Amino acid sequence: MAMRIAVVEDEEALGVLLRYNLEAEGYEVDVIARGDEADIRLREEVPDLLILDWMLPGLSGVELCRRLRQRGETERLPIIMLTARGEESERVRGLSVGADDYVVKPFSTPELIARVRAMLRRAKPEKVSSQLSAGDIDLDRETHRIRRAGREVKLGPTEFKLLEFFMQSPGRVFSREQLLDGVWGRDIYVDERTVDVHVGRLRKAINRGRQRDPIRTVRGAGYALDEQFTAARPAAVKTRDTAGSEPRL
């Protein structure tokens, strides 16, 4: 699942450059030209990482960073601040309001990309790791293989993305609209009922016999990977007990 990076930069040419290079790395990029607009947009949806210019129209990057750190939903948002100010006192000021890293213009694009990768590895290990686990389900992003209790599960590409999306945020309830944006993408029109169809297919593929359904339906809200399912991982899977009874999980 592509990670989302918001770039708040009023220099159009630099915004285009950053979008091009970040998208080439596989990230989903949203470029915003004004600080006040970014303040509104970030209240609606929080990206995985923010690249923030110091000087912005409407609201300065320093003030926006300060506001973000005061909100519960963005207090841990990774922030890289861009600025033409290279003095030590200015760097200290930027870091003191909550920026995690500081890059002085003009900067090396490969260096910035490397900083982005490093920060995401630290802040979002569940999204960067090639292996995801929840309960007795293991998902390998590199080989696109899934196993449940040692049994290989065959999934179509959409069901694989759907399960991956759920496993990145155990317990979080996603609306159908959020699942459409996260799994299918914003540029593709799909009816919300399509989500129900693919959730049904996912359930049918990963649940066998008396296995517990890890997908929780929240009436009127959407779907979630049940946090109680992910809390405990079975130590072993019995294939047959000593009395010769049916397999148990």
PDB file of C-alpha atoms in Angstrom:
ATOM      1  CA  MET A   1       0.000   0.000   0.000  1.00  0.00           C
ATOM      2  CA  ALA A   2       1.553   3.335  -1.039  1.00  0.00           C
ATOM      3  CA  MET A   3       2.391   5.653   1.830  1.00  0.00           C
ATOM      4  CA  ARG A   4       1.062   9.200   1.628  1.00  0.00           C
ATOM      5  CA  ILE A   5       3.330  12.229   1.832  1.00  0.00           C
ATOM      6  CA  ALA A   6       1.974  15.775   2.047  1.00  0.00           C
ATOM      7  CA  VAL A   7       4.251  18.514   0.679  1.00  0.00           C
ATOM      8  CA  VAL A   8       3.419  22.056   1.793  1.00  0.00           C
ATOM      9  CA  GLU A   9       5.439  24.278  -0.549  1.00  0.00           C
ATOM     10  CA  ASP A  10       4.482  27.521  -2.282  1.00  0.00           C
ATOM     11  CA  GLU A  11       7.254  27.428  -4.905  1.00  0.00           C
ATOM     12  CA  GLU A  12       5.466  25.727  -7.785  1.00  0.00           C
ATOM     13  CA  ALA A  13       8.618  24.447  -9.503  1.00  0.00           C
ATOM     14  CA  LEU A  14       9.903  22.891  -6.282  1.00  0.00           C
ATOM     15  CA  GLY A  15       6.511  21.362  -5.576  1.00  0.00           C
ATOM     16  CA  VAL A  16       6.506  19.742  -9.027  1.00  0.00           C
ATOM     17  CA  LEU A  17      10.070  18.478  -8.519  1.00  0.00           C
ATOM     18  CA  LEU A  18       9.261  16.938  -5.148  1.00  0.00           C
ATOM     19  CA  ARG A  19       6.070  15.336  -6.445  1.00  0.00           C
ATOM     20  CA  TYR A  20       7.900  13.792  -9.408  1.00  0.00           C
ATOM     21  CA  ASN A  21      10.748  12.339  -7.342  1.00  0.00           C
ATOM     22  CA  LEU A  22       8.584  11.093  -4.479  1.00  0.00           C
ATOM     23  CA  GLU A  23       6.059   9.461  -6.816  1.00  0.00           C
ATOM     24  CA  ALA A  24       8.980   7.796  -8.612  1.00  0.00           C
ATOM     25  CA  GLU A  25       9.812   6.208  -5.241  1.00  0.00           C
ATOM     26  CA  GLY A  26       6.285   4.802  -5.020  1.00  0.00           C
ATOM     27  CA  TYR A  27       4.759   7.321  -2.611  1.00  0.00           C
ATOM     28  CA  GLU A  28       1.361   8.941  -3.010  1.00  0.00           C
ATOM     29  CA  VAL A  29       1.973  12.710  -2.950  1.00  0.00           C
ATOM     30  CA  ASP A  30      -0.304  15.649  -2.155  1.00  0.00           C
ATOM     31  CA  VAL A  31       1.167  19.134  -2.806  1.00  0.00           C
ATOM     32  CA  ILE A  32      -0.404  22.096  -0.992  1.00  0.00           C
ATOM     33  CA  ALA A  33       0.674  25.676  -1.716  1.00  0.00           C
ATOM     34  CA  ARG A  34      -0.669  27.543   1.342  1.00  0.00           C
ATOM     35  CA  GLY A  35      -0.177  27.067   5.060  1.00  0.00           C
ATOM     36  CA  ASP A  36      -3.788  27.864   5.987  1.00  0.00           C
ATOM     37  CA  GLU A  37      -5.092  25.422   3.376  1.00  0.00           C
ATOM     38  CA  ALA A  38      -2.719  22.749   4.691  1.00  0.00           C
ATOM     39  CA  ASP A  39      -4.030  23.365   8.210  1.00  0.00           C
ATOM     40  CA  ILE A  40      -7.553  22.552   7.001  1.00  0.00           C
ATOM     41  CA  ARG A  41      -6.552  19.577   4.846  1.00  0.00           C
ATOM     42  CA  LEU A  42      -4.504  17.979   7.618  1.00  0.00           C
ATOM     43  CA  ARG A  43      -7.509  18.114   9.922  1.00  0.00           C
ATOM     44  CA  GLU A  44      -9.437  16.052   7.384  1.00  0.00           C
ATOM     45  CA  GLU A  45      -6.787  13.432   6.626  1.00  0.00           C
ATOM     46  CA  VAL A  46      -3.377  12.773   8.183  1.00  0.00           C
ATOM     47  CA  PRO A  47      -0.578  11.616   5.826  1.00  0.00           C
ATOM     48  CA  ASP A  48       2.266   9.276   6.771  1.00  0.00           C
ATOM     49  CA  LEU A  49       4.820  12.098   6.559  1.00  0.00           C
ATOM     50  CA  LEU A  50       4.823  15.871   6.037  1.00  0.00           C
ATOM     51  CA  ILE A  51       7.412  17.934   4.156  1.00  0.00           C
ATOM     52  CA  LEU A  52       6.847  21.499   5.290  1.00  0.00           C
ATOM     53  CA  ASP A  53       8.311  24.767   3.983  1.00  0.00           C
ATOM     54  CA  TRP A  54       9.247  27.409   6.569  1.00  0.00           C
ATOM     55  CA  MET A  55       7.854  30.438   4.696  1.00  0.00           C
ATOM     56  CA  LEU A  56       4.301  30.021   3.422  1.00  0.00           C
ATOM     57  CA  PRO A  57       1.400  32.325   2.511  1.00  0.00           C
ATOM     58  CA  GLY A  58      -1.607  32.286   4.811  1.00  0.00           C
ATOM     59  CA  LEU A  59       0.140  30.552   7.718  1.00  0.00           C
ATOM     60  CA  SER A  60       3.848  30.064   8.316  1.00  0.00           C
ATOM     61  CA  GLY A  61       5.358  26.601   8.417  1.00  0.00           C
ATOM     62  CA  VAL A  62       6.587  27.222  11.965  1.00  0.00           C
ATOM     63  CA  GLU A  63       3.085  28.084  13.194  1.00  0.00           C
ATOM     64  CA  LEU A  64       1.534  25.173  11.300  1.00  0.00           C
ATOM     65  CA  CYS A  65       4.077  22.799  12.857  1.00  0.00           C
ATOM     66  CA  ARG A  66       3.269  24.163  16.309  1.00  0.00           C
ATOM     67  CA  ARG A  67      -0.467  23.632  15.737  1.00  0.00           C
ATOM     68  CA  LEU A  68       0.020  20.099  14.465  1.00  0.00           C
ATOM     69  CA  ARG A  69       1.970  19.125  17.575  1.00  0.00           C
ATOM     70  CA  GLN A  70      -0.883  20.370  19.765  1.00  0.00           C
ATOM     71  CA  ARG A  71      -3.431  18.018  18.154  1.00  0.00           C
ATOM     72  CA  GLY A  72      -3.727  14.435  19.264  1.00  0.00           C
ATOM     73  CA  GLU A  73      -4.098  13.051  15.736  1.00  0.00           C
ATOM     74  CA  THR A  74      -0.942  14.794  14.426  1.00  0.00           C
ATOM     75  CA  GLU A  75       1.297  15.032  17.500  1.00  0.00           C
ATOM     76  CA  ARG A  76       3.394  12.103  16.224  1.00  0.00           C
ATOM     77  CA  LEU A  77       3.251  12.988  12.517  1.00  0.00           C
ATOM     78  CA  PRO A  78       6.808  12.849  11.056  1.00  0.00           C
ATOM     79  CA  ILE A  79       7.718  16.353   9.823  1.00  0.00           C
ATOM     80  CA  ILE A  80      10.674  17.425   7.680  1.00  0.00           C
ATOM     81  CA  MET A  81      11.030  21.202   7.481  1.00  0.00           C
ATOM     82  CA  LEU A  82      12.441  22.913   4.384  1.00  0.00           C
ATOM     83  CA  THR A  83      13.917  26.384   4.626  1.00  0.00           C
ATOM     84  CA  ALA A  84      16.421  28.811   3.128  1.00  0.00           C
ATOM     85  CA  ARG A  85      17.452  29.731   6.685  1.00  0.00           C
ATOM     86  CA  GLY A  86      20.652  27.905   7.536  1.00  0.00           C
ATOM     87  CA  GLU A  87      21.679  29.649  10.749  1.00  0.00           C
ATOM     88  CA  GLU A  88      21.973  27.480  13.839  1.00  0.00           C
ATOM     89  CA  SER A  89      19.452  29.597  15.760  1.00  0.00           C
ATOM     90  CA  GLU A  90      16.855  29.092  13.030  1.00  0.00           C
ATOM     91  CA  ARG A  91      17.457  25.343  12.901  1.00  0.00           C
ATOM     92  CA  VAL A  92      16.993  25.185  16.658  1.00  0.00           C
ATOM     93  CA  ARG A  93      13.777  27.172  16.356  1.00  0.00           C
ATOM     94  CA  GLY A  94      12.386  24.834  13.715  1.00  0.00           C
ATOM     95  CA  LEU A  95      13.203  21.761  15.777  1.00  0.00           C
ATOM     96  CA  SER A  96      11.899  23.343  18.980  1.00  0.00           C
ATOM     97  CA  VAL A  97       8.377  23.756  17.556  1.00  0.00           C
ATOM     98  CA  GLY A  98       8.226  20.056  16.711  1.00  0.00           C
ATOM     99  CA  ALA A  99       9.971  19.372  13.386  1.00  0.00           C
ATOM    100  CA  ASP A 100      11.740  15.990  13.311  1.00  0.00           C
ATOM    101  CA  ASP A 101      14.303  16.937  10.664  1.00  0.00           C
ATOM    102  CA  TYR A 102      15.549  20.076   8.951  1.00  0.00           C
ATOM    103  CA  VAL A 103      16.772  20.505   5.342  1.00  0.00           C
ATOM    104  CA  VAL A 104      18.279  23.760   4.080  1.00  0.00           C
ATOM    105  CA  LYS A 105      17.590  24.973   0.528  1.00  0.00           C
ATOM    106  CA  PRO A 106      19.078  24.373  -1.967  1.00  0.00           C
ATOM    107  CA  PHE A 107      19.203  20.708  -1.081  1.00  0.00           C
ATOM    108  CA  SER A 108      20.108  17.420  -2.723  1.00  0.00           C
ATOM    109  CA  THR A 109      16.981  15.571  -3.826  1.00  0.00           C
ATOM    110  CA  PRO A 110      18.556  12.107  -3.274  1.00  0.00           C
ATOM    111  CA  GLU A 111      19.517  13.180   0.257  1.00  0.00           C
ATOM    112  CA  LEU A 112      15.960  14.347   0.980  1.00  0.00           C
ATOM    113  CA  ILE A 113      14.563  11.050  -0.353  1.00  0.00           C
ATOM    114  CA  ALA A 114      16.996   9.156   1.894  1.00  0.00           C
ATOM    115  CA  ARG A 115      15.825  11.194   4.902  1.00  0.00           C
ATOM    116  CA  VAL A 116      12.203  10.440   4.004  1.00  0.00           C
ATOM    117  CA  ARG A 117      12.922   6.709   3.816  1.00  0.00           C
ATOM    118  CA  ALA A 118      14.817   6.713   7.120  1.00  0.00           C
ATOM    119  CA  MET A 119      12.081   8.636   8.924  1.00  0.00           C
ATOM    120  CA  LEU A 120       9.322   6.382   7.612  1.00  0.00           C
ATOM    121  CA  ARG A 121      11.276   3.290   8.688  1.00  0.00           C
ATOM    122  CA  ARG A 122      11.370   4.650  12.231  1.00  0.00           C
ATOM    123  CA  ALA A 123       7.847   6.095  12.380  1.00  0.00           C
ATOM    124  CA  LYS A 124       5.904   3.563  10.291  1.00  0.00           C
ATOM    125  CA  PRO A 125       7.677   0.205  10.620  1.00  0.00           C
ATOM    126  CA  GLU A 126       4.380  -1.628  10.033  1.00  0.00           C
ATOM    127  CA  LYS A 127       4.139  -0.026   6.589  1.00  0.00           C
ATOM    128  CA  VAL A 128       7.782  -0.440   5.606  1.00  0.00           C
ATOM    129  CA  SER A 129       8.341  -4.012   6.800  1.00  0.00           C
ATOM    130  CA  SER A 130       7.933  -6.732   4.184  1.00  0.00           C
ATOM    131  CA  GLN A 131       6.324  -9.014   6.794  1.00  0.00           C
ATOM    132  CA  LEU A 132       3.011  -8.332   8.557  1.00  0.00           C
ATOM    133  CA  SER A 133       1.485 -10.575  11.221  1.00  0.00           C
ATOM    134  CA  ALA A 134      -1.859 -10.526  13.007  1.00  0.00           C
ATOM    135  CA  GLY A 135      -3.030 -13.415  15.153  1.00  0.00           C
ATOM    136  CA  ASP A 136      -2.278 -16.563  13.161  1.00  0.00           C
ATOM    137  CA  ILE A 137      -2.142 -14.708   9.819  1.00  0.00           C
ATOM    138  CA  ASP A 138       1.196 -13.892   8.147  1.00  0.00           C
ATOM    139  CA  LEU A 139       1.450 -11.663   5.063  1.00  0.00           C
ATOM    140  CA  ASP A 140       4.606 -11.308   2.959  1.00  0.00           C
ATOM    141  CA  ARG A 141       4.592  -8.186   0.810  1.00  0.00           C
ATOM    142  CA  GLU A 142       7.565  -9.252  -1.313  1.00  0.00           C
ATOM    143  CA  THR A 143       6.328 -12.691  -2.330  1.00  0.00           C
ATOM    144  CA  HIS A 144       2.601 -11.797  -2.057  1.00  0.00           C
ATOM    145  CA  ARG A 145       2.060 -14.945   0.003  1.00  0.00           C
ATOM    146  CA  ILE A 146      -0.320 -15.305   2.918  1.00  0.00           C
ATOM    147  CA  ARG A 147      -0.452 -18.076   5.486  1.00  0.00           C
ATOM    148  CA  ARG A 148      -2.981 -18.710   8.217  1.00  0.00           C
ATOM    149  CA  ALA A 149      -2.038 -21.220  10.924  1.00  0.00           C
ATOM    150  CA  GLY A 150       0.572 -22.586   8.516  1.00  0.00           C
ATOM    151  CA  ARG A 151      -1.906 -23.012   5.655  1.00  0.00           C
ATOM    152  CA  GLU A 152      -1.243 -21.026   2.492  1.00  0.00           C
ATOM    153  CA  VAL A 153      -4.150 -18.782   1.531  1.00  0.00           C
ATOM    154  CA  LYS A 154      -4.785 -17.860  -2.080  1.00  0.00           C
ATOM    155  CA  LEU A 155      -6.082 -14.319  -2.584  1.00  0.00           C
ATOM    156  CA  GLY A 156      -6.786 -12.177  -5.614  1.00  0.00           C
ATOM    157  CA  PRO A 157      -4.851  -8.881  -5.920  1.00  0.00           C
ATOM    158  CA  THR A 158      -7.675  -6.742  -4.524  1.00  0.00           C
ATOM    159  CA  GLU A 159      -8.291  -9.050  -1.552  1.00  0.00           C
ATOM    160  CA  PHE A 160      -4.530  -9.076  -0.855  1.00  0.00           C
ATOM    161  CA  LYS A 161      -4.438  -5.254  -0.777  1.00  0.00           C
ATOM    162  CA  LEU A 162      -7.538  -5.196   1.398  1.00  0.00           C
ATOM    163  CA  LEU A 163      -6.039  -7.576   3.964  1.00  0.00           C
ATOM    164  CA  GLU A 164      -2.740  -5.676   3.903  1.00  0.00           C
ATOM    165  CA  PHE A 165      -4.604  -2.421   4.530  1.00  0.00           C
ATOM    166  CA  PHE A 166      -6.441  -3.904   7.523  1.00  0.00           C
ATOM    167  CA  MET A 167      -3.259  -5.448   8.972  1.00  0.00           C
ATOM    168  CA  GLN A 168      -1.465  -2.102   8.944  1.00  0.00           C
ATOM    169  CA  SER A 169      -3.980  -0.675  11.445  1.00  0.00           C
ATOM    170  CA  PRO A 170      -5.417  -3.432  13.672  1.00  0.00           C
ATOM    171  CA  GLY A 171      -8.560  -2.367  15.497  1.00  0.00           C
ATOM    172  CA  ARG A 172      -9.157   0.767  13.441  1.00  0.00           C
ATOM    173  CA  VAL A 173     -12.594   0.965  11.842  1.00  0.00           C
ATOM    174  CA  PHE A 174     -12.512   2.028   8.190  1.00  0.00           C
ATOM    175  CA  SER A 175     -15.563   3.327   6.371  1.00  0.00           C
ATOM    176  CA  ARG A 176     -16.284   2.011   2.892  1.00  0.00           C
ATOM    177  CA  GLU A 177     -15.145   5.355   1.460  1.00  0.00           C
ATOM    178  CA  GLN A 178     -11.820   5.126   3.314  1.00  0.00           C
ATOM    179  CA  LEU A 179     -11.291   1.580   2.067  1.00  0.00           C
ATOM    180  CA  LEU A 180     -12.022   2.680  -1.497  1.00  0.00           C
ATOM    181  CA  ASP A 181      -9.426   5.474  -1.218  1.00  0.00           C
ATOM    182  CA  GLY A 182      -6.838   3.283   0.494  1.00  0.00           C
ATOM    183  CA  VAL A 183      -7.185   0.103  -1.573  1.00  0.00           C
ATOM    184  CA  TRP A 184      -8.580   1.147  -4.956  1.00  0.00           C
ATOM    185  CA  GLY A 185      -7.211   4.725  -5.036  1.00  0.00           C
ATOM    186  CA  ARG A 186      -8.823   8.125  -5.351  1.00  0.00           C
ATOM    187  CA  ASP A 187      -8.609   8.238  -9.143  1.00  0.00           C
ATOM    188  CA  ILE A 188     -10.738   5.129  -9.684  1.00  0.00           C
ATOM    189  CA  TYR A 189     -14.525   5.242  -9.379  1.00  0.00           C
ATOM    190  CA  VAL A 190     -15.925   2.141  -7.696  1.00  0.00           C
ATOM    191  CA  ASP A 191     -19.304   1.799  -6.043  1.00  0.00           C
ATOM    192  CA  GLU A 192     -19.116   1.475  -2.246  1.00  0.00           C
ATOM    193  CA  ARG A 193     -21.018  -1.818  -2.409  1.00  0.00           C
ATOM    194  CA  THR A 194     -17.994  -3.260  -4.197  1.00  0.00           C
ATOM    195  CA  VAL A 195     -16.198  -3.086  -0.848  1.00  0.00           C
ATOM    196  CA  ASP A 196     -18.775  -5.449   0.676  1.00  0.00           C
ATOM    197  CA  VAL A 197     -18.258  -7.914  -2.166  1.00  0.00           C
ATOM    198  CA  HIS A 198     -14.476  -8.017  -1.738  1.00  0.00           C
ATOM    199  CA  VAL A 199     -14.677  -8.208   2.059  1.00  0.00           C
ATOM    200  CA  GLY A 200     -16.956 -11.218   1.582  1.00  0.00           C
ATOM    201  CA  ARG A 201     -14.426 -12.842  -0.766  1.00  0.00           C
ATOM    202  CA  LEU A 202     -11.601 -12.125   1.695  1.00  0.00           C
ATOM    203  CA  ARG A 203     -13.535 -13.725   4.539  1.00  0.00           C
ATOM    204  CA  LYS A 204     -14.339 -16.800   2.464  1.00  0.00           C
ATOM    205  CA  ALA A 205     -10.656 -17.276   1.560  1.00  0.00           C
ATOM    206  CA  ILE A 206      -9.081 -16.812   4.990  1.00  0.00           C
ATOM    207  CA  ASN A 207     -11.700 -18.565   7.148  1.00  0.00           C
ATOM    208  CA  ARG A 208     -11.863 -22.354   7.173  1.00  0.00           C
ATOM    209  CA  GLY A 209     -14.010 -24.557   9.355  1.00  0.00           C
ATOM    210  CA  ARG A 210     -14.256 -23.146  12.864  1.00  0.00           C
ATOM    211  CA  GLN A 211     -11.534 -20.565  12.429  1.00  0.00           C
ATOM    212  CA  ARG A 212     -12.365 -17.204  13.940  1.00  0.00           C
ATOM    213  CA  ASP A 213     -13.298 -14.450  11.507  1.00  0.00           C
ATOM    214  CA  PRO A 214     -10.666 -11.685  11.946  1.00  0.00           C
ATOM    215  CA  ILE A 215     -12.747  -9.095  10.066  1.00  0.00           C
ATOM    216  CA  ARG A 216     -15.209  -7.220  12.242  1.00  0.00           C
ATOM    217  CA  THR A 217     -18.269  -5.552  10.726  1.00  0.00           C
ATOM    218  CA  VAL A 218     -19.250  -2.343  12.524  1.00  0.00           C
ATOM    219  CA  ARG A 219     -22.862  -1.555  11.675  1.00  0.00           C
ATOM    220  CA  GLY A 220     -23.216   1.899  10.140  1.00  0.00           C
ATOM    221  CA  ALA A 221     -19.451   2.518  10.248  1.00  0.00           C
ATOM    222  CA  GLY A 222     -17.504  -0.011   8.179  1.00  0.00           C
ATOM    223  CA  TYR A 223     -14.974  -2.786   8.782  1.00  0.00           C
ATOM    224  CA  ALA A 224     -11.956  -3.428  10.990  1.00  0.00           C
ATOM    225  CA  LEU A 225      -9.372  -6.097  11.703  1.00  0.00           C
ATOM    226  CA  ASP A 226     -10.548  -7.250  15.136  1.00  0.00           C
ATOM    227  CA  GLU A 227      -8.002  -6.117  17.749  1.00  0.00           C
ATOM    228  CA  GLN A 228      -8.917  -9.077  19.969  1.00  0.00           C
ATOM    229  CA  PHE A 229      -7.946 -11.420  17.144  1.00  0.00           C
ATOM    230  CA  THR A 230      -4.567  -9.697  16.737  1.00  0.00           C
ATOM    231  CA  ALA A 231      -3.818  -9.538  20.477  1.00  0.00           C
ATOM    232  CA  ALA A 232      -2.806 -13.172  20.873  1.00  0.00           C
ATOM    233  CA  ARG A 233      -0.843 -15.361  18.486  1.00  0.00           C
ATOM    234  CA  PRO A 234      -1.262 -19.126  18.896  1.00  0.00           C
ATOM    235  CA  ALA A 235       1.942 -20.869  19.977  1.00  0.00           C
ATOM    236  CA  ALA A 236       1.241 -23.887  17.830  1.00  0.00           C
ATOM    237  CA  VAL A 237      -1.373 -25.399  15.584  1.00  0.00           C
ATOM    238  CA  LYS A 238      -2.630 -28.902  16.303  1.00  0.00           C
ATOM    239  CA  THR A 239      -3.249 -31.068  13.301  1.00  0.00           C
ATOM    240  CA  ARG A 240      -4.699 -33.970  15.335  1.00  0.00           C
ATOM    241  CA  ASP A 241      -4.980 -34.644  19.076  1.00  0.00           C
ATOM    242  CA  THR A 242      -4.000 -37.855  20.848  1.00  0.00           C
ATOM    243  CA  ALA A 243      -7.539 -39.211  20.788  1.00  0.00           C
ATOM    244  CA  GLY A 244      -7.692 -38.948  17.037  1.00  0.00           C
ATOM    245  CA  SER A 245     -10.351 -36.256  17.021  1.00  0.00           C
ATOM    246  CA  GLU A 246     -10.849 -33.667  14.297  1.00  0.00           C
ATOM    247  CA  PRO A 247      -8.170 -30.978  13.814  1.00  0.00           C
ATOM    248  CA  ARG A 248      -8.439 -28.088  16.237  1.00  0.00           C
ATOM    249  CA  LEU A 249      -7.068 -24.545  16.078  1.00  0.00           C
TER     250      LEU A 249
END
